[in-house]
PDB file of C-alpha atoms in Angstrom:
ATOM      1  CA  UNK A   1       3.172 -12.999  -0.274  1.00  0.00           C
ATOM      2  CA  UNK A   2      -0.268 -13.589  -1.658  1.00  0.00           C
ATOM      3  CA  UNK A   3      -1.604 -12.372  -4.968  1.00  0.00           C
ATOM      4  CA  UNK A   4      -4.242 -10.366  -3.062  1.00  0.00           C
ATOM      5  CA  UNK A   5      -1.615  -8.484  -1.092  1.00  0.00           C
ATOM      6  CA  UNK A   6       0.459  -7.873  -4.202  1.00  0.00           C
ATOM      7  CA  UNK A   7      -2.655  -6.492  -5.893  1.00  0.00           C
ATOM      8  CA  UNK A   8      -3.258  -4.157  -2.954  1.00  0.00           C
ATOM      9  CA  UNK A   9       0.277  -2.807  -3.259  1.00  0.00           C
ATOM     10  CA  UNK A  10      -0.087  -2.317  -6.999  1.00  0.00           C
ATOM     11  CA  UNK A  11      -3.423  -0.502  -6.613  1.00  0.00           C
ATOM     12  CA  UNK A  12      -1.996   1.738  -3.897  1.00  0.00           C
ATOM     13  CA  UNK A  13       1.015   2.527  -6.051  1.00  0.00           C
ATOM     14  CA  UNK A  14      -1.239   3.316  -9.005  1.00  0.00           C
ATOM     15  CA  UNK A  15      -3.396   5.691  -6.943  1.00  0.00           C
ATOM     16  CA  UNK A  16      -0.335   7.467  -5.590  1.00  0.00           C
ATOM     17  CA  UNK A  17       1.078   7.868  -9.088  1.00  0.00           C
ATOM     18  CA  UNK A  18      -2.244   9.306 -10.326  1.00  0.00           C
ATOM     19  CA  UNK A  19      -2.232  11.887  -7.530  1.00  0.00           C
ATOM     20  CA  UNK A  20       1.399  12.755  -8.185  1.00  0.00           C
ATOM     21  CA  UNK A  21       0.807  13.100 -11.902  1.00  0.00           C
ATOM     22  CA  UNK A  22      -2.118  15.463 -11.384  1.00  0.00           C
ATOM     23  CA  UNK A  23      -0.188  17.655  -8.960  1.00  0.00           C
ATOM     24  CA  UNK A  24       3.062  17.678 -10.906  1.00  0.00           C
ATOM     25  CA  UNK A  25       1.314  19.637 -13.675  1.00  0.00           C
ATOM     26  CA  UNK A  26       0.476  22.485 -11.273  1.00  0.00           C
ATOM     27  CA  UNK A  27       3.134  25.245 -11.452  1.00  0.00           C
ATOM     28  CA  UNK A  28       1.946  26.754  -8.142  1.00  0.00           C
ATOM     29  CA  UNK A  29       2.783  23.599  -6.183  1.00  0.00           C
ATOM     30  CA  UNK A  30       6.210  24.829  -5.076  1.00  0.00           C
ATOM     31  CA  UNK A  31       4.748  28.125  -3.841  1.00  0.00           C
ATOM     32  CA  UNK A  32       2.659  26.455  -1.119  1.00  0.00           C
ATOM     33  CA  UNK A  33       4.799  24.713   1.536  1.00  0.00           C
ATOM     34  CA  UNK A  34       1.885  22.644   2.877  1.00  0.00           C
ATOM     35  CA  UNK A  35       0.932  21.315  -0.556  1.00  0.00           C
ATOM     36  CA  UNK A  36       4.581  20.684  -1.361  1.00  0.00           C
ATOM     37  CA  UNK A  37       4.976  18.663   1.853  1.00  0.00           C
ATOM     38  CA  UNK A  38       1.941  16.547   0.943  1.00  0.00           C
ATOM     39  CA  UNK A  39       3.335  16.065  -2.551  1.00  0.00           C
ATOM     40  CA  UNK A  40       6.672  14.919  -1.130  1.00  0.00           C
ATOM     41  CA  UNK A  41       4.876  12.486   1.173  1.00  0.00           C
ATOM     42  CA  UNK A  42       2.944  11.086  -1.781  1.00  0.00           C
ATOM     43  CA  UNK A  43       6.221  10.664  -3.669  1.00  0.00           C
ATOM     44  CA  UNK A  44       7.616   8.729  -0.705  1.00  0.00           C
ATOM     45  CA  UNK A  45       4.550   6.462  -0.558  1.00  0.00           C
ATOM     46  CA  UNK A  46       4.670   5.886  -4.299  1.00  0.00           C
ATOM     47  CA  UNK A  47       8.342   4.929  -4.109  1.00  0.00           C
ATOM     48  CA  UNK A  48       7.670   2.655  -1.137  1.00  0.00           C
ATOM     49  CA  UNK A  49       4.722   1.033  -2.914  1.00  0.00           C
ATOM     50  CA  UNK A  50       6.784   0.469  -6.021  1.00  0.00           C
ATOM     51  CA  UNK A  51       9.625  -1.052  -4.005  1.00  0.00           C
ATOM     52  CA  UNK A  52       7.286  -3.347  -2.065  1.00  0.00           C
ATOM     53  CA  UNK A  53       5.538  -4.455  -5.247  1.00  0.00           C
ATOM     54  CA  UNK A  54       8.838  -5.149  -6.983  1.00  0.00           C
ATOM     55  CA  UNK A  55      10.140  -7.106  -3.991  1.00  0.00           C
ATOM     56  CA  UNK A  56       6.933  -9.106  -3.744  1.00  0.00           C
ATOM     57  CA  UNK A  57       7.101  -9.962  -7.430  1.00  0.00           C
ATOM     58  CA  UNK A  58      10.732 -11.010  -7.032  1.00  0.00           C
ATOM     59  CA  UNK A  59       9.830 -13.164  -4.009  1.00  0.00           C
ATOM     60  CA  UNK A  60       7.004 -14.812  -5.926  1.00  0.00           C
ATOM     61  CA  UNK A  61       9.348 -15.491  -8.830  1.00  0.00           C
ATOM     62  CA  UNK A  62      11.865 -17.088  -6.458  1.00  0.00           C
ATOM     63  CA  UNK A  63       9.109 -19.205  -4.895  1.00  0.00           C
ATOM     64  CA  UNK A  64       8.027 -20.335  -8.362  1.00  0.00           C
ATOM     65  CA  UNK A  65      11.602 -21.385  -9.152  1.00  0.00           C
ATOM     66  CA  UNK A  66      11.859 -23.363  -5.922  1.00  0.00           C
ATOM     67  CA  UNK A  67       8.507 -25.030  -6.552  1.00  0.00           C
ATOM     68  CA  UNK A  68       9.567 -25.922 -10.098  1.00  0.00           C
ATOM     69  CA  UNK A  69      12.776 -27.494  -8.758  1.00  0.00           C
ATOM     70  CA  UNK A  70      10.821 -29.445  -6.149  1.00  0.00           C
ATOM     71  CA  UNK A  71       8.384 -30.734  -8.751  1.00  0.00           C
ATOM     72  CA  UNK A  72      11.193 -31.629 -11.117  1.00  0.00           C
ATOM     73  CA  UNK A  73      13.037 -33.540  -8.388  1.00  0.00           C
ATOM     74  CA  UNK A  74       9.896 -35.365  -7.203  1.00  0.00           C
TER      75      UNK A  74
END
């Protein structure tokens, strides 16, 4: 995965977390089923974005280890 794609995931995750944070402070959120559904969807996207970012970072770390081994063995 490229750095550009990883950055896109991180930015998307950050935006989702900002929206969630703003809405979580509103005590009337649970009284409106439509707003609550949107909030739950944003939570899902934030979790997905976090997971994808974490996996991408782990993949990049693994690739770095493999590259280091290849360079060491060369």
